[in-house]
PDB file of C-alpha atoms in Angstrom:
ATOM      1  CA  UNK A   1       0.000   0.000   0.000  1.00 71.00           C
ATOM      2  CA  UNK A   2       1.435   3.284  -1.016  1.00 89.00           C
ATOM      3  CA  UNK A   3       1.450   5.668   2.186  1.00 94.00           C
ATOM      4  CA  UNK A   4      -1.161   7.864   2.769  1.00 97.00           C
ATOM      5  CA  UNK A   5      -0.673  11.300   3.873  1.00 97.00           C
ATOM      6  CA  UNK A   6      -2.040  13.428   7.002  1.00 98.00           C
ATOM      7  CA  UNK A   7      -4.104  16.161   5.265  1.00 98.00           C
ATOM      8  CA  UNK A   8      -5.890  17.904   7.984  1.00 98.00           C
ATOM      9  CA  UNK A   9      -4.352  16.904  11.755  1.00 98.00           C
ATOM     10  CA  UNK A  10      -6.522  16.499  14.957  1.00 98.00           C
ATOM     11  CA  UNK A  11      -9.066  19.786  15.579  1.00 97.00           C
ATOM     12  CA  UNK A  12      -8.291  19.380  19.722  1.00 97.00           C
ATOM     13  CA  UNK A  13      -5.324  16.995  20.914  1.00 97.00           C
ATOM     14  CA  UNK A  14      -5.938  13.879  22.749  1.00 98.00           C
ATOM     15  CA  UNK A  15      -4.459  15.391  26.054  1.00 97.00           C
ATOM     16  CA  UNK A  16      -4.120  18.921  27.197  1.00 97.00           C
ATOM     17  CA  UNK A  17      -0.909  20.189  28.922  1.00 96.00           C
ATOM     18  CA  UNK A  18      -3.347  21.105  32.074  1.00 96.00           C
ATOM     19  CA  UNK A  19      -4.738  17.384  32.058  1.00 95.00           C
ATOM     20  CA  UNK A  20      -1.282  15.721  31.556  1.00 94.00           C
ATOM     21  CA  UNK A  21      -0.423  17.858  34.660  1.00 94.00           C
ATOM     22  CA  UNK A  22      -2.985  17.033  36.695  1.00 92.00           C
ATOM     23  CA  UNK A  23      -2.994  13.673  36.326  1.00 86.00           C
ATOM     24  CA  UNK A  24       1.142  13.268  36.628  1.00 85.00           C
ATOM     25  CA  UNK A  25       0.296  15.787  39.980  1.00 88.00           C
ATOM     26  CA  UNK A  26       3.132  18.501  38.278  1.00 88.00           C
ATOM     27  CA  UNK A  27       2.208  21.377  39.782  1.00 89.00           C
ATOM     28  CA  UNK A  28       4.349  23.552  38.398  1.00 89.00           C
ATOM     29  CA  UNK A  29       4.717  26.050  35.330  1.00 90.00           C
ATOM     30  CA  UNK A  30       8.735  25.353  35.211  1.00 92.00           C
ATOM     31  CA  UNK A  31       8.915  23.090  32.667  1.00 92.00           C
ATOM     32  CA  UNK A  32       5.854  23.541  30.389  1.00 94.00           C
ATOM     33  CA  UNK A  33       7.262  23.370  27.020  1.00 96.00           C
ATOM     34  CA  UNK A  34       9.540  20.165  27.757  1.00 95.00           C
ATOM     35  CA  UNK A  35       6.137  18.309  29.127  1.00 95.00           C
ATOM     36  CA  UNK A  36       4.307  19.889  25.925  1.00 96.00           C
ATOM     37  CA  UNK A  37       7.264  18.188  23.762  1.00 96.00           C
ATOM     38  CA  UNK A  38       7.086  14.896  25.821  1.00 95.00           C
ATOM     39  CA  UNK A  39       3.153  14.991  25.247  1.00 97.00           C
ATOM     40  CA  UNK A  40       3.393  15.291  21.974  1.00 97.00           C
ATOM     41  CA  UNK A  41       5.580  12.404  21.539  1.00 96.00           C
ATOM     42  CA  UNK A  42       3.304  10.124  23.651  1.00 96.00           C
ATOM     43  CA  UNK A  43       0.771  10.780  21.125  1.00 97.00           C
ATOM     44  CA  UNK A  44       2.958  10.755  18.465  1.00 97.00           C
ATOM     45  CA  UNK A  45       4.007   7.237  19.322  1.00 96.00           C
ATOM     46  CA  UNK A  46       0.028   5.675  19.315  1.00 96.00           C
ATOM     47  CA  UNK A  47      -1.590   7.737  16.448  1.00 97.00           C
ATOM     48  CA  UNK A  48      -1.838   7.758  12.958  1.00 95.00           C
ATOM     49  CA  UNK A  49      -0.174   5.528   9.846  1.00 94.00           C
ATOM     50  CA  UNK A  50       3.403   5.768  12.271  1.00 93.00           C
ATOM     51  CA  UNK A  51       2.098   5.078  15.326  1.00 95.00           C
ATOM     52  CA  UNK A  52       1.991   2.001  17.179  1.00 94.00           C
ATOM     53  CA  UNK A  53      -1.147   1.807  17.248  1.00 95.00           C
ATOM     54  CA  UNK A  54      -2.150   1.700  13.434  1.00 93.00           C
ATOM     55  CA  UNK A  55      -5.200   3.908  13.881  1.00 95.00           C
ATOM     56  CA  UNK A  56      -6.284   7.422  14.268  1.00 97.00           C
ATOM     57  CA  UNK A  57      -7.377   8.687  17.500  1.00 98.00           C
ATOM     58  CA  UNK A  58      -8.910  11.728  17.365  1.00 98.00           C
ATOM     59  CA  UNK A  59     -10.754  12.576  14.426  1.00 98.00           C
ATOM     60  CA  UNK A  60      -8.437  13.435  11.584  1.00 98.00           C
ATOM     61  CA  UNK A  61      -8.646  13.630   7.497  1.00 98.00           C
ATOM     62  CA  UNK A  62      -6.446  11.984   5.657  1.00 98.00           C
ATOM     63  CA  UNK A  63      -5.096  11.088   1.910  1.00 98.00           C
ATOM     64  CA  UNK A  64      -4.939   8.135   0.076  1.00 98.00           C
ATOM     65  CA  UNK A  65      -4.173   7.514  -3.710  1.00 98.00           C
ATOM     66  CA  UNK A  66      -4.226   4.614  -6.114  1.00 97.00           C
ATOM     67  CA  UNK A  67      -3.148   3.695  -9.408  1.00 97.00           C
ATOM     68  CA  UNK A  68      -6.163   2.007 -11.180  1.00 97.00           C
ATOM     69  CA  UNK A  69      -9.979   0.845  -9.472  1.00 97.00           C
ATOM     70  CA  UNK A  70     -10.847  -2.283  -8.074  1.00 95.00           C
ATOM     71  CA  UNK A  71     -14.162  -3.194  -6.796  1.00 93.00           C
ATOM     72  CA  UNK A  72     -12.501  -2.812  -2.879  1.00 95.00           C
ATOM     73  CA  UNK A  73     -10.223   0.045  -2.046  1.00 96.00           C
ATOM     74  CA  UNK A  74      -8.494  -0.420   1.337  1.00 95.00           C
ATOM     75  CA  UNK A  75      -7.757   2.180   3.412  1.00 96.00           C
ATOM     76  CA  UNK A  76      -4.838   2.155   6.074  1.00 94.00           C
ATOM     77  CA  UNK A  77      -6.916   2.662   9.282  1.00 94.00           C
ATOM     78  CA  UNK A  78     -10.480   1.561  11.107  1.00 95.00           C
ATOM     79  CA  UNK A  79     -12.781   3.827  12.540  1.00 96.00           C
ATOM     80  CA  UNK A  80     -13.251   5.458   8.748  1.00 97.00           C
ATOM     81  CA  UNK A  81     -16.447   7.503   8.885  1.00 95.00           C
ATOM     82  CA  UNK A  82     -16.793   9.522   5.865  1.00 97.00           C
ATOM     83  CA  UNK A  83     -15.065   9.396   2.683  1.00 98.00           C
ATOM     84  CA  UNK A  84     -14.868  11.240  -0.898  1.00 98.00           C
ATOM     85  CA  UNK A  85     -12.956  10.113  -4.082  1.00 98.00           C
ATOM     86  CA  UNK A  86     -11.436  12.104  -6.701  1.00 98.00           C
ATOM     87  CA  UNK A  87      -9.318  11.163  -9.560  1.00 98.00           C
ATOM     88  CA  UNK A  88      -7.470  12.325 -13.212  1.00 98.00           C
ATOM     89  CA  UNK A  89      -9.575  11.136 -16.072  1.00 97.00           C
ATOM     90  CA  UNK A  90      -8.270  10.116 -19.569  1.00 96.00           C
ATOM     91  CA  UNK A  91      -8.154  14.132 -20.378  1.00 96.00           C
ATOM     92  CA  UNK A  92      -6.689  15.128 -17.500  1.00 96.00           C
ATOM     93  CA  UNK A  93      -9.190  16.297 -15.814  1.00 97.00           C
ATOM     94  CA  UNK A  94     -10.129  16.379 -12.198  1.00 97.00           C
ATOM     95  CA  UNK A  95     -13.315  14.932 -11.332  1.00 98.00           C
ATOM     96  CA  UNK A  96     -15.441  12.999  -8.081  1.00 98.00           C
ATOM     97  CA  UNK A  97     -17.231  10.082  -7.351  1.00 98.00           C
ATOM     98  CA  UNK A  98     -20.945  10.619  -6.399  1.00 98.00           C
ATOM     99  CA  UNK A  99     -21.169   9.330  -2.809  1.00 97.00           C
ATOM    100  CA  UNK A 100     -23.881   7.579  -3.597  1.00 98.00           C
ATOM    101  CA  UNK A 101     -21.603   4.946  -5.439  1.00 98.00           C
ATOM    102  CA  UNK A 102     -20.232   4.003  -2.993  1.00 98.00           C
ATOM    103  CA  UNK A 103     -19.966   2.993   0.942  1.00 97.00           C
ATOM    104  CA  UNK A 104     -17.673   2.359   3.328  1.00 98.00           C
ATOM    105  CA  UNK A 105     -17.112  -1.067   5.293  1.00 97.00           C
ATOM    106  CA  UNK A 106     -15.513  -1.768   8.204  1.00 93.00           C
ATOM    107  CA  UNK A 107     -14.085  -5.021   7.742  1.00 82.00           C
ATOM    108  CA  UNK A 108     -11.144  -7.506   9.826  1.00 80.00           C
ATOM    109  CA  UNK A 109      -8.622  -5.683   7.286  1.00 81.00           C
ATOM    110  CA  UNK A 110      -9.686  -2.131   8.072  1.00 86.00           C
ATOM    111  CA  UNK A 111     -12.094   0.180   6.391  1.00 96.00           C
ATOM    112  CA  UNK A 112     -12.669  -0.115   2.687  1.00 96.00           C
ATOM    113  CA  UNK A 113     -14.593   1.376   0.230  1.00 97.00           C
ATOM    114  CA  UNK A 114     -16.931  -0.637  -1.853  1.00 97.00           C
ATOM    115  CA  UNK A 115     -18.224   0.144  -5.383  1.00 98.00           C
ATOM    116  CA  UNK A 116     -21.666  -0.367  -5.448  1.00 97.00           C
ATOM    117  CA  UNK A 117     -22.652  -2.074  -8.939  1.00 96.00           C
ATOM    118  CA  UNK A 118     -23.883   0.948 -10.920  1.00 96.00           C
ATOM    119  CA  UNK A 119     -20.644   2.119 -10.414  1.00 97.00           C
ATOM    120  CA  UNK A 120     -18.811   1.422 -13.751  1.00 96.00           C
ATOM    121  CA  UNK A 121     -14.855   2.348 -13.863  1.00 96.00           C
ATOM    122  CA  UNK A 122     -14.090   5.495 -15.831  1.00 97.00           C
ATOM    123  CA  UNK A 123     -10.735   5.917 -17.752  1.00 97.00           C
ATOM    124  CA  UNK A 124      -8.186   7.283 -15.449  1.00 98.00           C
ATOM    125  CA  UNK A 125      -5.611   9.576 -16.479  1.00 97.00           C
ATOM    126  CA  UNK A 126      -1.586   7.783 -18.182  1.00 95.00           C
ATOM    127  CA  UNK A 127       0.010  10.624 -16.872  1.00 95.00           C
ATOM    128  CA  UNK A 128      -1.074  11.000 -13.391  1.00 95.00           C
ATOM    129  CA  UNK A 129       1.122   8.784 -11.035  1.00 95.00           C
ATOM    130  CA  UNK A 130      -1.947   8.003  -8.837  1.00 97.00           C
ATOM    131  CA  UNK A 131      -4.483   9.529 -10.764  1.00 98.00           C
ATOM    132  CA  UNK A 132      -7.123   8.212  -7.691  1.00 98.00           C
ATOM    133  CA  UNK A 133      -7.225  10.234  -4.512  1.00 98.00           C
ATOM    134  CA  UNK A 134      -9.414   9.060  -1.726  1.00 98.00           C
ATOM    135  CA  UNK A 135      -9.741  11.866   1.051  1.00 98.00           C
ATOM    136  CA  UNK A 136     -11.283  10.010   4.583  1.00 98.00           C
ATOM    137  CA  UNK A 137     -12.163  11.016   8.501  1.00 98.00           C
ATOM    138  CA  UNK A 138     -10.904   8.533  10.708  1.00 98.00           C
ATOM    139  CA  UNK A 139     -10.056   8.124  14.573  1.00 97.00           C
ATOM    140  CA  UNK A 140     -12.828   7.393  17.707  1.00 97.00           C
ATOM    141  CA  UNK A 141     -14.007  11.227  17.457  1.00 97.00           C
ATOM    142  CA  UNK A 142     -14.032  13.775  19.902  1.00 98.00           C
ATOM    143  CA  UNK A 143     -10.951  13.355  22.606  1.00 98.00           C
ATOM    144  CA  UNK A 144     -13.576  12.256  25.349  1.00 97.00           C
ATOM    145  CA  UNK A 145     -14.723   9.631  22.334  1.00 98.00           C
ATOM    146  CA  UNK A 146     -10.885   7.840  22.444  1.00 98.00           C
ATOM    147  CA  UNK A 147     -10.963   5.206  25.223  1.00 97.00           C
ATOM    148  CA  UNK A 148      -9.909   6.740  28.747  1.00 96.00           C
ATOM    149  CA  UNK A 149      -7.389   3.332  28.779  1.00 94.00           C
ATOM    150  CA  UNK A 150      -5.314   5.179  25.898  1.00 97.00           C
ATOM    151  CA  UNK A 151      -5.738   8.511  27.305  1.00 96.00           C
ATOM    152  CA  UNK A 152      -4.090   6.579  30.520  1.00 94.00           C
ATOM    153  CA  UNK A 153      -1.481   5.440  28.374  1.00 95.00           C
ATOM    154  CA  UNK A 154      -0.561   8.555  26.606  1.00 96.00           C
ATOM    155  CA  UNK A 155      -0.261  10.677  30.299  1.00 94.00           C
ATOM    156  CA  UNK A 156       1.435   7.659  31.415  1.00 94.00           C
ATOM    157  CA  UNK A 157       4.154   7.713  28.774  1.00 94.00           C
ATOM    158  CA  UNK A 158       4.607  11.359  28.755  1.00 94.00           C
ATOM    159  CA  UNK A 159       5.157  11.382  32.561  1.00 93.00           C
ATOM    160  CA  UNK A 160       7.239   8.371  32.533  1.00 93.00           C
ATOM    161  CA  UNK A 161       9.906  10.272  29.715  1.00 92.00           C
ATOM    162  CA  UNK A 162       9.811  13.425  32.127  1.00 93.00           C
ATOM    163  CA  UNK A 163      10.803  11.623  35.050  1.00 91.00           C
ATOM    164  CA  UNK A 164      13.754  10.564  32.886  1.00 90.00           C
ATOM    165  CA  UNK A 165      12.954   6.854  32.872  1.00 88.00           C
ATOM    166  CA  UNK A 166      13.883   4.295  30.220  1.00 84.00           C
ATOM    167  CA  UNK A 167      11.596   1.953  28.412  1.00 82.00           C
ATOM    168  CA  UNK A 168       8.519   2.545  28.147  1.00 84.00           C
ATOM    169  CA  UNK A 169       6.072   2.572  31.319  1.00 87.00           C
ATOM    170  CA  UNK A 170       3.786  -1.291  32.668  1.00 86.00           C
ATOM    171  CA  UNK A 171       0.796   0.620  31.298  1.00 87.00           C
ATOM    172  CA  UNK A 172       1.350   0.142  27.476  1.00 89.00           C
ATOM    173  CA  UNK A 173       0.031  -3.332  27.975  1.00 89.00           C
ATOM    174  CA  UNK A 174      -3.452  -1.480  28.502  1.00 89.00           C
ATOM    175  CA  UNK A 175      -3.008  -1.196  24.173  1.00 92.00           C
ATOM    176  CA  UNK A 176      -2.534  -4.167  22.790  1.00 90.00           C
ATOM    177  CA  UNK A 177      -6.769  -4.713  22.446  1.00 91.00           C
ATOM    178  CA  UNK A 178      -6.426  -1.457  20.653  1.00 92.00           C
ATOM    179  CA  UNK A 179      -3.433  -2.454  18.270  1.00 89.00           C
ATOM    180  CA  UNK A 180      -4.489  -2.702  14.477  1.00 84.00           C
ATOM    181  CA  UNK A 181      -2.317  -4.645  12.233  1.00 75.00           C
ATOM    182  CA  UNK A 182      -3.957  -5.640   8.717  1.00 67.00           C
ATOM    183  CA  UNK A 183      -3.148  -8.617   7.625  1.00 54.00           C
TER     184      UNK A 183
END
């Protein structure tokens, strides 16, 4: 699968700087921007197509292209909720799909997007190196919508790196139900 590419990132991030602090009990200004850094790289490290996790978290668009149709188009995470195809035609011209030609199933191997069978493949541009561009939503939502366990996790982690530990902290065990690997 050719990498897909982050488009528009999370509105609101999974964890605040305030509710890192409170829950790691820092109550201090002091060091701010080197929690905000370690913060980021807890998140970093679950979400998105390089994160551990294989999935989105919070709600976030995203980009992925392909060379030619097929009646199933996978798409690299879960938890897809809406989706819109464009691609090059044979002139070179941008066009779209009509939503209703399409849906999108959540299957063992991730979201897909299915064809529905008035659908019928139109010539796709020679020059165009993926001349299909699917733009999707995917993650749990809203933060408060992500599982509180990977919330846990991503405090956990943050705090952990601050306190100058190695490793990483008991809690990432909490993820492995959460883990998506496609086959």
């Amino acid at each position: 699968m050719i990498r897909p590419s982050l488009k528009v990132p999370p509105a609101l991030p999974l964890v605040t700087l305030e509710e890192l602090k409170v829950n790691a009990r820092i109550g201090f200004d002091d060091d701010d921007a080197l929690l905000q850094s370690y913060l980021n790289a807890a998140i970093a490290h679950l979400d998105g197509y390089a994160g551990i996790l294989g999935r989105c978290l919070v709600t976030q668009t995203w980009e992925q292209g392909f060379v030619d149709w097929c009646y199933r188009l996978r798409l690299p995470f879960p938890d897809v909720a809406s989706a819109t195809i464009a691609y090059v035609d044979a002139d070179g011209a941008e066009k779209s799909v009509a939503g209703s030609l399409f849906e999108i199933v959540e299957g063992p191997m991730g979201a897909e997007v299915v064809f529905k069978d008035d659908f019928s493949e139109p010539s796709l541009s020679d020059d165009a190196a993926l001349p299909i561009k699917i733009s999707f939503e995917a993650g749990y939502g809203a933060p408060g919508d992500v599982p509180d366990d990977i919330t846990l996790v991503v405090t956990a982690l943050a705090r952990h790196w601050f306190d100058g530990q190695e490793g990483l902290p008991p809690q990432m065990v909490m993820l492995d139900k959460y883990r998506f690997v496609p086959v």
